[in-house]
mmCIF file of C-alpha atoms and ligand atoms in Angstrom:
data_model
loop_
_atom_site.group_PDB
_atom_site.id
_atom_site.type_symbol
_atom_site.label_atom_id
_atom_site.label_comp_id
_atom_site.label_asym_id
_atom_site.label_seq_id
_atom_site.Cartn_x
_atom_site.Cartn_y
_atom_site.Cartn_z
ATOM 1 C CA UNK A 1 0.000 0.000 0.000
ATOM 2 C CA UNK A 2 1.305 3.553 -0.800
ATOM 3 C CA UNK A 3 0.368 6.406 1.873
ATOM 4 C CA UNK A 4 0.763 9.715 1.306
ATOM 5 C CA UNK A 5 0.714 11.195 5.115
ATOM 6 C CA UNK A 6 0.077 15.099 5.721
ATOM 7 C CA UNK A 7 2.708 16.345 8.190
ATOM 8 C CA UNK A 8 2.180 19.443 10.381
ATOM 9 C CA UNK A 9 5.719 19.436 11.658
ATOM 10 C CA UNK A 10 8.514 17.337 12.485
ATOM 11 C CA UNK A 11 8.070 16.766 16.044
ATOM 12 C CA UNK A 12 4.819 15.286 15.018
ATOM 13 C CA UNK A 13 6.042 13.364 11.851
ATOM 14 C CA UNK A 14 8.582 11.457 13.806
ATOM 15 C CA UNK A 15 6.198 8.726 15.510
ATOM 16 C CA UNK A 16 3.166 8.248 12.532
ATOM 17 C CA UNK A 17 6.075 7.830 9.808
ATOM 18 C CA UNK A 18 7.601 4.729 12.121
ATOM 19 C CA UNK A 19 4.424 3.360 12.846
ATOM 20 C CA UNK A 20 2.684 3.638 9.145
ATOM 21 C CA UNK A 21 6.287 3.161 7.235
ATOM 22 C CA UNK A 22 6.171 -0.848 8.875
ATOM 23 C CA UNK A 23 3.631 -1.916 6.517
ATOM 24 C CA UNK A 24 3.450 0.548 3.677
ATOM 25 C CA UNK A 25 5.153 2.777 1.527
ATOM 26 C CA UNK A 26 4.980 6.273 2.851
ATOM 27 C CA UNK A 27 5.823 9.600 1.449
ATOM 28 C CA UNK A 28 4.774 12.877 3.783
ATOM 29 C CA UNK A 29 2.573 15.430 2.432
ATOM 30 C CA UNK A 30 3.593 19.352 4.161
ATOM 31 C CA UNK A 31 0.528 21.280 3.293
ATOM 32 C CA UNK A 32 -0.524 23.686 5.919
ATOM 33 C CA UNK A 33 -1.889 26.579 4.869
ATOM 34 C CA UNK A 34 -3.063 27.297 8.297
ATOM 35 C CA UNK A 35 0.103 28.037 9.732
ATOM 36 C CA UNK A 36 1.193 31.608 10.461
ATOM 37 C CA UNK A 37 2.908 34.000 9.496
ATOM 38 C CA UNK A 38 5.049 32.949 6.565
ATOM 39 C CA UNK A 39 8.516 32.712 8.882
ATOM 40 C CA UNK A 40 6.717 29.919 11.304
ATOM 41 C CA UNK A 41 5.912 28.031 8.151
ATOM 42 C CA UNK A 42 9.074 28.125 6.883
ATOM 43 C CA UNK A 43 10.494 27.398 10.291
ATOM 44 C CA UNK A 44 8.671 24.097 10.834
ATOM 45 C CA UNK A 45 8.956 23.036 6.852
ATOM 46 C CA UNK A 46 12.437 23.571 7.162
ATOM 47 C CA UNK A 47 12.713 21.371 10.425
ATOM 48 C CA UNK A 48 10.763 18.515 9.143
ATOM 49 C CA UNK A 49 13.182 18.667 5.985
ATOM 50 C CA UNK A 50 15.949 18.459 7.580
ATOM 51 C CA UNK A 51 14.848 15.137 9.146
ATOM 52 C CA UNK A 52 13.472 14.075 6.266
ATOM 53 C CA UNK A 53 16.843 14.513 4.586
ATOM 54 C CA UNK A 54 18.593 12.735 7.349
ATOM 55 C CA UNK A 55 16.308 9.363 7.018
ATOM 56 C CA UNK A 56 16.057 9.581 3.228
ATOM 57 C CA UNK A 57 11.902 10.288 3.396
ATOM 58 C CA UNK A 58 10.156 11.662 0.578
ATOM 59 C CA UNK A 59 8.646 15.088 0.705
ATOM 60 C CA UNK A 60 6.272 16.476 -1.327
ATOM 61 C CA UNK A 61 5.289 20.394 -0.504
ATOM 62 C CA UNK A 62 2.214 22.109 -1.327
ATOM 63 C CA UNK A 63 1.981 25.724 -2.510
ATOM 64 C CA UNK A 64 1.725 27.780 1.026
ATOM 65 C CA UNK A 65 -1.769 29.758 0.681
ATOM 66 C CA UNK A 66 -3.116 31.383 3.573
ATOM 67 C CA UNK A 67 -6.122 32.992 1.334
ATOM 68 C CA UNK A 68 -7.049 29.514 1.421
ATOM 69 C CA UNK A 69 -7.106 28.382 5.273
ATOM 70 C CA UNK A 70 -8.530 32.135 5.824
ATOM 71 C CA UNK A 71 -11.557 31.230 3.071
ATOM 72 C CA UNK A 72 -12.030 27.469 4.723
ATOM 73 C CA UNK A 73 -12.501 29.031 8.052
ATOM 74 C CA UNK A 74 -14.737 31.993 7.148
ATOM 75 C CA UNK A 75 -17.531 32.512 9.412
ATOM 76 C CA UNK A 76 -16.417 30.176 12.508
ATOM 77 C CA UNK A 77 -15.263 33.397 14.263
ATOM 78 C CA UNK A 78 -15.798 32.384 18.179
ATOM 79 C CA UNK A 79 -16.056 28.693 17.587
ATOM 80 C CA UNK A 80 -12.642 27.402 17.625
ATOM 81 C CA UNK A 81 -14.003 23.663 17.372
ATOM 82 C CA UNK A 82 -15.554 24.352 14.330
ATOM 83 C CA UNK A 83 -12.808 26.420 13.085
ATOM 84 C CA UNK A 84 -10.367 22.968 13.413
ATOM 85 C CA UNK A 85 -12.799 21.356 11.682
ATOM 86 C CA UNK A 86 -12.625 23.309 8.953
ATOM 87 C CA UNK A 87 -8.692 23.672 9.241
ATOM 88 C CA UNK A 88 -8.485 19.835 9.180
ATOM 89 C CA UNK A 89 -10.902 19.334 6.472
ATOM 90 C CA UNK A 90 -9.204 21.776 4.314
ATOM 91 C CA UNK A 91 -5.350 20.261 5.206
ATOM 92 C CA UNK A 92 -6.770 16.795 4.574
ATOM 93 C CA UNK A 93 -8.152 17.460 1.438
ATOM 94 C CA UNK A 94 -5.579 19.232 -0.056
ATOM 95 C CA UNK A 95 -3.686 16.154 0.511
ATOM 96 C CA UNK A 96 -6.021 13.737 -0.584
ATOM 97 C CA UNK A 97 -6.367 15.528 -4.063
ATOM 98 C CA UNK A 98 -3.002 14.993 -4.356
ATOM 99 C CA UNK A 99 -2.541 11.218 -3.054
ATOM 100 C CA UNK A 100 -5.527 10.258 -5.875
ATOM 101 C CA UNK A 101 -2.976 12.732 -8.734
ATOM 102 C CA UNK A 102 0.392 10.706 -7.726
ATOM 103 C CA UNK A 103 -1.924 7.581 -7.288
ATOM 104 C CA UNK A 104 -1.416 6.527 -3.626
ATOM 105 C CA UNK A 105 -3.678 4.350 -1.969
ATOM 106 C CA UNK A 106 -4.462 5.986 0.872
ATOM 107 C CA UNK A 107 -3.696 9.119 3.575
ATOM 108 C CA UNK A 108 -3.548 10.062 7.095
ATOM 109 C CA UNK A 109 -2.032 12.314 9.307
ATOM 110 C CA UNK A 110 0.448 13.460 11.809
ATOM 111 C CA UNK A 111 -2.139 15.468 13.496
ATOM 112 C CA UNK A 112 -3.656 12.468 15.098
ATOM 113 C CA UNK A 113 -0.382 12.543 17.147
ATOM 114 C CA UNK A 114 -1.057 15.552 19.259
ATOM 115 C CA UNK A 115 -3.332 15.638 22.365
ATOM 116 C CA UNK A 116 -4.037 19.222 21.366
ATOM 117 C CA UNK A 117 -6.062 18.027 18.728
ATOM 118 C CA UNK A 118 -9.541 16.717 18.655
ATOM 119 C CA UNK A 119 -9.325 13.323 17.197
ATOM 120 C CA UNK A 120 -13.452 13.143 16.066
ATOM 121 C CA UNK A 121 -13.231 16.094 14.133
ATOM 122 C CA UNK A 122 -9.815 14.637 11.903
ATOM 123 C CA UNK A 123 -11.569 11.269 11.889
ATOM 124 C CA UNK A 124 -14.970 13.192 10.814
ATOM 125 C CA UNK A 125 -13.179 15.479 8.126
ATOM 126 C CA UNK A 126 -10.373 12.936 6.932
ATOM 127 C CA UNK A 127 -12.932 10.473 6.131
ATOM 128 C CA UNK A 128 -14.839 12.989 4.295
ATOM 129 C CA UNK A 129 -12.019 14.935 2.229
ATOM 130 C CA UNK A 130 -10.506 11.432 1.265
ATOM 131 C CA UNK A 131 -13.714 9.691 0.315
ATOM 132 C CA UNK A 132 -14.728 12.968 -2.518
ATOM 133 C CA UNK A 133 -11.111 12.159 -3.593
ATOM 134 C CA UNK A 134 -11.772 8.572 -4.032
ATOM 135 C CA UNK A 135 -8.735 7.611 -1.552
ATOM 136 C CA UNK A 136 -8.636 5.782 1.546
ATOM 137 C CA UNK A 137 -8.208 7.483 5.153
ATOM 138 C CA UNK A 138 -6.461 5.858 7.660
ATOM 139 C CA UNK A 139 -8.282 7.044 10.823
ATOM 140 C CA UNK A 140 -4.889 5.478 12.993
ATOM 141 C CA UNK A 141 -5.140 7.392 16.997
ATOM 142 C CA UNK A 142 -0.986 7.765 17.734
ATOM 143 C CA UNK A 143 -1.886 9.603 20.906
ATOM 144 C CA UNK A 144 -0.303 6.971 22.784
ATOM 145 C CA UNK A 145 3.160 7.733 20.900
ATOM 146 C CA UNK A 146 3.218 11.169 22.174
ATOM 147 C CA UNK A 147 5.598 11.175 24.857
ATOM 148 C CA UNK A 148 7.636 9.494 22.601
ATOM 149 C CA UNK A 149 7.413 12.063 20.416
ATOM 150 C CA UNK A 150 7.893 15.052 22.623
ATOM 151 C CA UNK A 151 11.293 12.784 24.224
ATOM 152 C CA UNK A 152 12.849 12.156 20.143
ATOM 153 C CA UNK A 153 12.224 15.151 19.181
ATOM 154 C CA UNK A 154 13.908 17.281 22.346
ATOM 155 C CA UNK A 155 16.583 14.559 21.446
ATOM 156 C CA UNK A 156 17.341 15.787 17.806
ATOM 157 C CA UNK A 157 17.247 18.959 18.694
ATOM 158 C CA UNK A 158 14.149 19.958 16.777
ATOM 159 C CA UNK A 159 12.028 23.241 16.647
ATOM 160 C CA UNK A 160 9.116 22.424 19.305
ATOM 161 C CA UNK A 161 6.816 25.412 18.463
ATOM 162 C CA UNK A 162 3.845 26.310 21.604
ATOM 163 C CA UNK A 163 0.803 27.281 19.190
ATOM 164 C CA UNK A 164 -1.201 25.069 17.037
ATOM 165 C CA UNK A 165 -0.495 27.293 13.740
ATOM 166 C CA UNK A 166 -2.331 29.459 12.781
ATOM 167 C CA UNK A 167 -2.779 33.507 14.268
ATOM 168 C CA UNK A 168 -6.071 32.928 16.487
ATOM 169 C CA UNK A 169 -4.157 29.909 17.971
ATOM 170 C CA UNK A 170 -1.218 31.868 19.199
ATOM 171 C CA UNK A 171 -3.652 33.739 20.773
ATOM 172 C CA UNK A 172 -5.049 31.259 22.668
ATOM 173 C CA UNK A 173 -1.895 29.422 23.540
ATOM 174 C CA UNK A 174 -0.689 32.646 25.061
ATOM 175 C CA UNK A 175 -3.295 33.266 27.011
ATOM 176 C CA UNK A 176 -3.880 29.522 28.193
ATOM 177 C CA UNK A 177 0.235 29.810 29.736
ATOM 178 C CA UNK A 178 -1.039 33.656 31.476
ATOM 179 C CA UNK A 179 -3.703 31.485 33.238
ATOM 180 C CA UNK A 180 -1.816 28.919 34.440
ATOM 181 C CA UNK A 181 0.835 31.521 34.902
ATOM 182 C CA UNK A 182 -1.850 33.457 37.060
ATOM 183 C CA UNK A 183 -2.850 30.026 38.703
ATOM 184 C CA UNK A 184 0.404 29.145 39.692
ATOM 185 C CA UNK A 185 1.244 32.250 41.078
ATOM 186 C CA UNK A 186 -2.431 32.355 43.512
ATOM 187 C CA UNK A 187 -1.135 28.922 44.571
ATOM 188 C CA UNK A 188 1.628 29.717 45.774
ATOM 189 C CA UNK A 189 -0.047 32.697 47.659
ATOM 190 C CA UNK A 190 -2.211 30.863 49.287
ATOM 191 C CA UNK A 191 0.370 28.495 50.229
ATOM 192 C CA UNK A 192 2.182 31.253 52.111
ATOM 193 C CA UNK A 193 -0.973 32.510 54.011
ATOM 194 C CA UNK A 194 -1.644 28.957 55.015
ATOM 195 C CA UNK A 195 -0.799 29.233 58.932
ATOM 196 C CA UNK A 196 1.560 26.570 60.192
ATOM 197 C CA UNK A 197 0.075 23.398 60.824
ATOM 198 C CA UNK A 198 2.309 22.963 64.200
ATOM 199 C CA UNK A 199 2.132 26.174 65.565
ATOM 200 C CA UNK A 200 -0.733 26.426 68.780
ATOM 201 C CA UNK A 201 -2.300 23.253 68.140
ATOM 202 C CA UNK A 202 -0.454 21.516 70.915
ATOM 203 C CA UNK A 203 0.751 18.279 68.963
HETATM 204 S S1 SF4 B 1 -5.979 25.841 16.136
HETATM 205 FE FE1 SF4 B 1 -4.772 24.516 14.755
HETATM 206 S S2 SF4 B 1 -6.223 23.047 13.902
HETATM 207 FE FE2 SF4 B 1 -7.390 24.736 14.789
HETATM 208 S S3 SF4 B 1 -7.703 26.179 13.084
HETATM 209 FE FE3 SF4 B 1 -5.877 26.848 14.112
HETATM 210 S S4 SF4 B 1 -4.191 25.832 13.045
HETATM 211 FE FE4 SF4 B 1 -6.076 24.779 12.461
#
């Protein structure tokens, strides 16, 4: 079986392309419009070339369009889940298209790697960009390879970015670490005002 397997990064490649490359042949698909700005594309493209390089994997590259991911999402303003599904349905399909052009048999993705992710919607969305391109979908769950992941990937050294991709989701992310940031902090307050546990109680 030939796969054609959408990337989203190199940390995230690293654990699908063992797993799927066992039993098939797999080239990786980067085509993630979603991802912004232009630099942070380049930055994780550039990574997940360079290890691509190293293990002699093929990589095929589609043209970076943002018009694109800003057109798929149009109108999910406030509703981030149905914003991903969007962003996956787009990613997927661009994919897909392309795995039915080369001829592969089927696709999947590195995004069902990440915990961050909600792996419904890429089941929902991969089964329906790959079945209008008349390809199969391999709806594979790698969560369980994610601490794997995160460990080979600090290992080689790679670019671990701390947003999903695209601009609303570095948003987020940012202010997701000020909460916990803020949480953290209240803790320890409250820690500090905690009176002594051995001081008056006569133990
Ligand atoms: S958060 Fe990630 S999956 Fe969701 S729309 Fe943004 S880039 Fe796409």
């Amino acid at each position: 079986m030939r796969v054609l397997l959408h990337a989203c990064c190199g940390p995230c490649l690293l654990e699908p392309y063992d797993v799927l490359s066992a039993d098939a042949e797999v080239a990786v698909c980067y085509a993630n419009p979603n991802i912004a700005p232009a630099a942070e594309y380049e930055r994780r493209r550039d990574t997940l070339l360079a290890y691509a390089g190293d293990e002699g994997i093929e990589v095929v590259e589609l043209p970076y369009a943002p018009e694109r991911w800003a057109a798929a999402v149009a109108g999910t303003e406030g509703d981030r889940a149905g914003r991903c599904r969007a962003c996956y349905e787009l990613r997927i399909g661009m994919v897909a298209t392309e795995a039915a052009a080369r001829g592969y048999d089927a696709v999947a993705t590195t995004l069902a790697v990440s915990p961050y992710q909600d792996p419904g919607a890429i089941r929902e969305a991969g089964e329906a960009a790959c079945s209008a391109a008349g390809v199969r979908f391999i709806a594979a769950d790698f969560r369980d390879r994610y601490p794997d992941a995160t460990r080979r990937s600090r290992e080689l050294g790679m670019y671990r970015q701390n947003y999903c991709g695209c601009l609303p989701s570095e948003a987020e992310a940012a202010a997701e670490r000020e909460e916990r940031r803020a949480a953290r902090k209240a803790s320890r307050a409250a820690a500090r005002s905690e009176p002594s546990r051995d001081s008056g109680d006569g133990a």
